Amino acid sequence: MKFSPLPSLASFSLLALLAARAPAATNAIPVAAPGSVPFSSPEKTVLSDIEEEAGLGAVSFSFGGVARSDVADTPASYALSGFEIGAGIGPVGASFKRLSFDWQRSGDFVLDTHGQKPWGDLNEASALLNWGGPIVTQLSYFVMGGISVGYEDQTDDAYSLFGGAIASYQFTSNWSASAGALLSHHPKVATHLEFVPVLGVDWRAAATHGLTFSLGVPTTEIAWVFHPGTRLVLDMSSFEGGLYRLADDNPLRPSGYLELVNSSVSLRVETLLWKRLGLSLGVGQALDREFKLYDADGENEKSYDIANRPGFLATVTMAF
C-alpha cells in the first residue's frame, strides 16, 4: 500500500505513510514526516535502494503548495504552502510540519472573522515507534503507534494518539496482499480518520523495471520503473486530513478545532541522485476538499467546502 502525499500538505499521513511500508516492514525506517514523503513505498524503489546502502536511518525535507482556492463559494480564498522535516532511526521517527495560508478577502469568509484572518499558520509535530518482520516465510506483520500535536498557537488539548497493525501475505513472487487498520484518537474530537481500513493487492512489488501497481485503500499506486533508480508514479489517495487546535483568540472558534479533509490524485517522478540521496518531484489535484470547525469541547461541528485546485510537492531524502 502507498500513500499519496500530494497535494494536500495537510494530510494525516503519518499513519498512512507507515501503513504503506507495512508489507515490507523489517524494522522499517520511518524516514519522514506525516504525509509528505513519496519515498515510503514497500516496493523496490528509490528509498529502498537508499536504505540498502545505509541501513540505519534517514532524514527528509519536503516543500509544496496548493493553488489559490475559494472557500464555501464565497470571494474569500487562500493559497496554501508548507514544508515538512522528518527523521528516523531504527524503529523511532519524528517530524514537524507547517502549513501557511495566504488569505485574500478574508472579510468575505463564510463566517464573521471580526476583521481578522480565519486562521494563521498551522503546525504539527509527531513522534512514533514502529516494528515489523516475518511471521512465517510468506506472512509478515507491521505494528506502530505514536503521538501527534496539531495546533495554531497553543498546544494544550492538541494531542492525538494513533496506532495501527497490518499483515501482508506473499502468494507468489509477483503477487501479495495486505490488510489491517489504522486508528487515531483525540480526547475531544471524533474525526473522520478515527478508523481507516487498509486493504491492498500488490503486483511486482520488487520490480526493477516495467509496470508495477498496488490497488486498494487508503491509496492506489501505479508506477513505471525505468530502472532501479528512477520511476514514474500515479497516486490516488482517498483518505487525507489533519486536525489542529485553534488559538485561544481565534475569531471563528476560540480554543476550538479545525479539521482539513480531502482526497487527491498525483503524478510524480522519483529518482536517485546519489546512492544515499533521493529526489521526488510531483504535481497533483486536490479533490473533495472541505474544512470542519468544532468548538472547544469538540462539538457543534460545521462543514464547508473548499474548491479543488492543483498543487505540487518536492521531497529530498538523505539516508545515513
Short mmCIF file of C-alpha atoms in Angstrom, two decimals:
data_model
loop_
_atom_site.label_atom_id
_atom_site.label_comp_id
_atom_site.label_asym_id
_atom_site.label_seq_id
_atom_site.Cartn_x
_atom_site.Cartn_y
_atom_site.Cartn_z
CA MET A 1 0.00 0.00 0.00
CA LYS A 2 1.07 3.57 -0.65
CA PHE A 3 0.10 6.99 0.48
CA SER A 4 -0.22 9.88 -1.93
CA PRO A 5 1.14 12.99 -0.24
CA LEU A 6 0.06 15.42 -2.92
CA PRO A 7 -1.33 17.92 -2.94
CA SER A 8 -2.96 18.29 0.45
CA LEU A 9 0.04 19.19 2.59
CA ALA A 10 -2.50 18.90 5.35
CA SER A 11 -2.71 15.18 5.42
CA PHE A 12 -3.00 12.72 8.26
CA SER A 13 -0.12 10.99 6.67
CA LEU A 14 1.97 9.57 9.42
CA LEU A 15 -0.45 6.70 9.75
CA ALA A 16 -0.81 6.21 6.05
CA LEU A 17 2.89 6.64 5.42
CA LEU A 18 3.77 3.83 7.77
CA ALA A 19 0.84 1.72 6.63
CA ALA A 20 2.32 1.97 3.20
CA ARG A 21 5.52 0.41 4.49
CA ALA A 22 3.83 -2.49 6.21
CA PRO A 23 4.17 -5.22 3.57
CA ALA A 24 7.93 -4.87 3.60
CA ALA A 25 8.33 -3.96 7.24
CA THR A 26 11.51 -5.25 8.78
CA ASN A 27 12.21 -2.55 11.32
CA ALA A 28 11.22 -0.08 8.63
CA ILE A 29 12.82 3.32 8.91
CA PRO A 30 10.12 5.96 9.44
CA VAL A 31 12.00 8.35 7.24
CA ALA A 32 9.68 11.20 7.15
CA ALA A 33 7.09 13.47 8.22
CA PRO A 34 3.44 12.82 8.06
CA GLY A 35 2.16 12.98 4.60
CA SER A 36 4.86 14.38 2.54
CA VAL A 37 7.35 11.76 1.54
CA PRO A 38 6.53 9.81 -1.56
CA PHE A 39 9.52 7.54 -0.99
CA SER A 40 7.56 5.45 1.50
CA SER A 41 6.74 2.51 -0.73
CA PRO A 42 7.24 -1.13 0.23
CA GLU A 43 8.43 -1.79 -3.29
CA LYS A 44 11.94 -1.81 -4.70
CA THR A 45 12.04 1.95 -5.21
CA VAL A 46 14.39 4.85 -4.77
CA LEU A 47 14.17 4.89 -0.99
CA SER A 48 14.66 1.15 -0.63
CA ASP A 49 17.84 1.49 -2.69
CA ILE A 50 19.00 4.26 -0.36
CA GLU A 51 18.16 2.20 2.73
CA GLU A 52 20.12 -0.76 1.43
CA GLU A 53 23.17 1.47 1.07
CA ALA A 54 22.85 3.00 4.52
CA GLY A 55 20.66 0.74 6.61
CA LEU A 56 20.47 2.91 9.72
CA GLY A 57 18.26 5.96 9.30
CA ALA A 58 17.21 8.84 7.10
CA VAL A 59 16.21 12.49 7.08
CA SER A 60 13.91 14.25 4.64
CA PHE A 61 12.71 17.71 3.68
CA SER A 62 9.57 18.46 1.69
CA PHE A 63 8.13 21.66 0.28
CA GLY A 64 4.92 22.18 -1.65
CA GLY A 65 1.76 24.11 -2.16
CA VAL A 66 -1.79 24.23 -3.48
CA ALA A 67 -3.11 26.95 -5.81
CA ARG A 68 -5.43 29.66 -4.54
CA SER A 69 -8.76 28.14 -3.57
CA ASP A 70 -12.18 29.69 -2.97
CA VAL A 71 -13.83 28.84 0.33
CA ALA A 72 -17.50 27.81 0.54
CA ASP A 73 -18.42 29.55 -2.76
CA THR A 74 -17.52 32.96 -1.32
CA PRO A 75 -14.98 35.57 -2.53
CA ALA A 76 -12.70 34.56 0.35
CA SER A 77 -9.78 32.38 -0.73
CA TYR A 78 -6.35 31.20 0.30
CA ALA A 79 -3.20 29.82 -1.31
CA LEU A 80 -1.51 27.07 0.67
CA SER A 81 2.21 26.44 1.07
CA GLY A 82 4.10 24.32 3.53
CA PHE A 83 7.18 22.39 4.48
CA GLU A 84 7.89 19.24 6.43
CA ILE A 85 11.02 17.87 8.08
CA GLY A 86 11.29 14.25 9.15
CA ALA A 87 13.91 11.94 10.61
CA GLY A 88 14.04 8.29 11.59
CA ILE A 89 16.49 5.83 13.01
CA GLY A 90 15.68 2.18 13.60
CA PRO A 91 12.11 1.93 14.95
CA VAL A 92 11.90 5.59 16.04
CA GLY A 93 10.72 8.52 13.96
CA ALA A 94 9.80 12.18 14.41
CA SER A 95 8.61 15.02 12.19
CA PHE A 96 7.48 18.64 12.10
CA LYS A 97 5.16 20.24 9.54
CA ARG A 98 3.99 23.82 9.00
CA LEU A 99 1.17 24.98 6.71
CA SER A 100 0.97 28.65 5.71
CA PHE A 101 -2.22 30.27 4.40
CA ASP A 102 -2.12 33.36 2.18
CA TRP A 103 -5.64 34.79 2.62
CA GLN A 104 -7.44 37.15 0.27
CA ARG A 105 -10.76 38.86 1.04
CA SER A 106 -10.99 37.09 4.38
CA GLY A 107 -13.64 39.62 5.34
CA ASP A 108 -15.96 37.79 2.91
CA PHE A 109 -15.42 34.48 4.69
CA VAL A 110 -18.49 32.32 5.20
CA LEU A 111 -18.40 33.18 8.93
CA ASP A 112 -17.72 36.50 10.63
CA THR A 113 -13.99 36.82 11.34
CA HIS A 114 -14.28 40.20 13.10
CA GLY A 115 -11.80 41.71 10.66
CA GLN A 116 -9.17 39.01 11.24
CA LYS A 117 -7.89 36.11 9.19
CA PRO A 118 -9.91 32.91 9.79
CA TRP A 119 -6.74 31.17 10.98
CA GLY A 120 -2.99 31.58 10.72
CA ASP A 121 -0.15 29.10 10.22
CA LEU A 122 -0.88 25.56 11.34
CA ASN A 123 1.76 23.28 12.86
CA GLU A 124 2.03 19.56 13.51
CA ALA A 125 4.71 17.65 15.42
CA SER A 126 4.71 13.85 15.59
CA ALA A 127 6.69 11.03 17.16
CA LEU A 128 6.27 7.30 16.65
CA LEU A 129 7.55 3.80 17.18
CA ASN A 130 7.14 1.04 14.59
CA TRP A 131 8.13 -2.57 14.26
CA GLY A 132 7.66 -5.31 11.70
CA GLY A 133 9.03 -8.50 10.26
CA PRO A 134 8.23 -12.02 9.06
CA ILE A 135 5.91 -14.31 10.98
CA VAL A 136 6.46 -17.24 8.65
CA THR A 137 8.04 -17.45 5.22
CA GLN A 138 5.18 -15.79 3.31
CA LEU A 139 3.47 -13.85 6.09
CA SER A 140 4.76 -10.61 7.61
CA TYR A 141 3.42 -8.09 10.11
CA PHE A 142 3.72 -4.42 10.94
CA VAL A 143 2.64 -2.52 14.07
CA MET A 144 3.15 1.07 15.13
CA GLY A 145 1.95 3.77 17.46
CA GLY A 146 2.68 7.34 18.36
CA ILE A 147 1.52 10.82 19.29
CA SER A 148 0.92 13.96 17.24
CA VAL A 149 0.26 17.56 18.20
CA GLY A 150 -1.61 19.80 15.73
CA TYR A 151 -2.02 23.46 16.69
CA GLU A 152 -2.31 27.06 15.55
CA ASP A 153 -0.71 28.63 18.62
CA GLN A 154 -1.33 26.92 22.00
CA THR A 155 -0.72 23.18 22.35
CA ASP A 156 -2.95 22.29 25.31
CA ASP A 157 -5.67 19.82 24.27
CA ALA A 158 -3.91 19.47 20.89
CA TYR A 159 -2.65 15.90 21.35
CA SER A 160 -3.83 12.87 19.40
CA LEU A 161 -2.78 9.24 19.75
CA PHE A 162 -2.56 6.89 16.80
CA GLY A 163 -1.68 3.29 16.05
CA GLY A 164 -2.12 0.52 13.56
CA ALA A 165 -1.48 -3.09 12.64
CA ILE A 166 -1.16 -4.61 9.17
CA ALA A 167 -0.43 -8.11 7.89
CA SER A 168 0.88 -8.98 4.42
CA TYR A 169 0.89 -12.32 2.61
CA GLN A 170 3.14 -13.14 -0.36
CA PHE A 171 1.19 -15.50 -2.66
CA THR A 172 3.80 -15.70 -5.43
CA SER A 173 6.95 -13.85 -6.40
CA ASN A 174 4.75 -11.23 -8.11
CA TRP A 175 1.54 -11.14 -6.07
CA SER A 176 0.94 -10.11 -2.45
CA ALA A 177 -1.94 -8.76 -0.39
CA SER A 178 -2.19 -6.75 2.82
CA ALA A 179 -4.94 -5.99 5.32
CA GLY A 180 -5.21 -4.12 8.58
CA ALA A 181 -6.42 -0.93 10.19
CA LEU A 182 -5.17 2.45 11.34
CA LEU A 183 -6.64 4.12 14.40
CA SER A 184 -6.46 7.60 15.86
CA HIS A 185 -7.96 9.20 18.94
CA HIS A 186 -8.32 12.76 20.15
CA PRO A 187 -9.76 13.20 23.65
CA LYS A 188 -12.36 15.72 22.44
CA VAL A 189 -12.85 15.49 18.67
CA ALA A 190 -14.16 12.49 16.74
CA THR A 191 -12.55 12.97 13.31
CA HIS A 192 -13.30 11.13 10.07
CA LEU A 193 -9.92 9.38 10.39
CA GLU A 194 -10.51 7.64 13.71
CA PHE A 195 -10.66 4.34 11.82
CA VAL A 196 -9.07 3.79 8.41
CA PRO A 197 -9.16 0.31 6.84
CA VAL A 198 -6.06 -0.80 4.98
CA LEU A 199 -6.60 -3.26 2.12
CA GLY A 200 -4.39 -3.79 -0.87
CA VAL A 201 -3.19 -6.08 -3.62
CA ASP A 202 0.35 -5.60 -4.97
CA TRP A 203 1.77 -6.84 -8.26
CA ARG A 204 5.51 -6.97 -8.97
CA ALA A 205 6.33 -5.12 -5.77
CA ALA A 206 10.05 -5.83 -6.17
CA ALA A 207 10.18 -4.86 -9.86
CA THR A 208 13.36 -3.12 -11.03
CA HIS A 209 11.86 -2.24 -14.42
CA GLY A 210 8.47 -2.07 -16.13
CA LEU A 211 4.95 -1.81 -14.72
CA THR A 212 4.07 -2.34 -11.06
CA PHE A 213 0.97 -1.46 -9.07
CA SER A 214 -0.73 -1.52 -5.68
CA LEU A 215 -4.54 -1.35 -5.68
CA GLY A 216 -6.60 -0.68 -2.57
CA VAL A 217 -7.41 1.75 0.23
CA PRO A 218 -6.41 4.22 1.50
CA THR A 219 -4.34 4.55 -1.68
CA THR A 220 -3.81 3.10 -5.12
CA GLU A 221 -0.50 3.48 -6.90
CA ILE A 222 0.53 2.59 -10.45
CA ALA A 223 4.19 3.00 -11.38
CA TRP A 224 6.52 2.55 -14.31
CA VAL A 225 10.07 1.70 -13.23
CA PHE A 226 12.60 2.89 -15.80
CA HIS A 227 15.46 1.38 -13.83
CA PRO A 228 16.12 0.77 -10.10
CA GLY A 229 16.97 4.45 -9.59
CA THR A 230 14.05 6.13 -11.38
CA ARG A 231 10.30 5.61 -11.62
CA LEU A 232 7.13 7.48 -12.62
CA VAL A 233 4.22 7.12 -10.18
CA LEU A 234 0.49 7.79 -10.43
CA ASP A 235 -1.06 8.01 -6.94
CA MET A 236 -4.71 8.14 -5.91
CA SER A 237 -5.44 8.73 -2.23
CA SER A 238 -8.89 8.52 -0.68
CA PHE A 239 -8.15 9.48 2.95
CA GLU A 240 -6.24 12.63 3.82
CA GLY A 241 -6.74 15.11 6.60
CA GLY A 242 -5.42 16.81 9.68
CA LEU A 243 -6.77 18.13 13.00
CA TYR A 244 -5.50 21.37 14.52
CA ARG A 245 -6.26 23.07 17.83
CA LEU A 246 -7.10 26.71 17.07
CA ALA A 247 -5.67 29.63 19.04
CA ASP A 248 -7.33 30.95 22.17
CA ASP A 249 -8.11 34.18 20.31
CA ASN A 250 -9.16 32.58 17.01
CA PRO A 251 -12.08 34.61 15.58
CA LEU A 252 -14.06 31.54 14.45
CA ARG A 253 -13.70 29.04 17.27
CA PRO A 254 -11.63 30.30 20.23
CA SER A 255 -9.69 27.31 21.62
CA GLY A 256 -11.66 25.16 19.17
CA TYR A 257 -10.56 22.80 16.41
CA LEU A 258 -10.11 22.84 12.64
CA GLU A 259 -10.13 19.65 10.57
CA LEU A 260 -8.90 19.72 6.96
CA VAL A 261 -10.17 16.88 4.74
CA ASN A 262 -9.51 15.88 1.13
CA SER A 263 -8.55 13.16 -1.30
CA SER A 264 -6.08 13.57 -4.17
CA VAL A 265 -4.58 12.26 -7.38
CA SER A 266 -0.96 12.99 -8.26
CA LEU A 267 1.83 12.20 -10.69
CA ARG A 268 5.43 12.27 -9.56
CA VAL A 269 8.94 11.27 -10.60
CA GLU A 270 11.27 9.63 -8.08
CA THR A 271 14.95 9.43 -8.87
CA LEU A 272 18.16 8.51 -7.12
CA LEU A 273 20.63 11.38 -7.35
CA TRP A 274 23.31 9.53 -5.43
CA LYS A 275 23.42 6.21 -3.63
CA ARG A 276 22.15 7.88 -0.41
CA LEU A 277 20.26 10.84 -1.84
CA GLY A 278 16.80 10.70 -3.42
CA LEU A 279 14.61 13.34 -5.06
CA SER A 280 10.87 13.31 -5.76
CA LEU A 281 9.01 15.92 -7.83
CA GLY A 282 5.26 15.78 -8.32
CA VAL A 283 2.12 17.61 -9.36
CA GLY A 284 -1.42 16.72 -8.41
CA GLN A 285 -5.04 17.70 -7.92
CA ALA A 286 -6.77 18.04 -4.55
CA LEU A 287 -10.29 16.56 -4.57
CA ASP A 288 -13.34 16.56 -2.29
CA ARG A 289 -11.86 19.30 -0.12
CA GLU A 290 -13.59 20.63 2.96
CA PHE A 291 -12.86 22.00 6.40
CA LYS A 292 -14.71 21.31 9.61
CA LEU A 293 -14.92 23.56 12.65
CA TYR A 294 -15.52 22.39 16.23
CA ASP A 295 -15.90 24.33 19.46
CA ALA A 296 -13.53 24.00 22.43
CA ASP A 297 -15.37 20.86 23.58
CA GLY A 298 -15.07 19.20 20.18
CA GLU A 299 -18.77 19.67 19.44
CA ASN A 300 -21.05 21.80 17.21
CA GLU A 301 -19.40 20.58 14.01
CA LYS A 302 -19.81 22.77 10.92
CA SER A 303 -18.52 21.71 7.48
CA TYR A 304 -17.67 23.92 4.49
CA ASP A 305 -16.39 23.12 1.01
CA ILE A 306 -13.07 24.27 -0.44
CA ALA A 307 -12.53 24.50 -4.22
CA ASN A 308 -10.48 21.69 -5.78
CA ARG A 309 -7.18 23.02 -7.08
CA PRO A 310 -3.81 21.72 -8.38
CA GLY A 311 -0.69 21.50 -6.25
CA PHE A 312 2.95 20.41 -6.23
CA LEU A 313 5.39 18.73 -3.88
CA ALA A 314 9.17 18.29 -3.86
CA THR A 315 11.00 16.00 -1.43
CA VAL A 316 14.67 15.32 -0.79
CA THR A 317 15.64 12.29 1.30
CA MET A 318 19.13 11.52 2.65
CA ALA A 319 19.99 8.22 4.32
CA PHE A 320 22.85 7.53 6.71
#
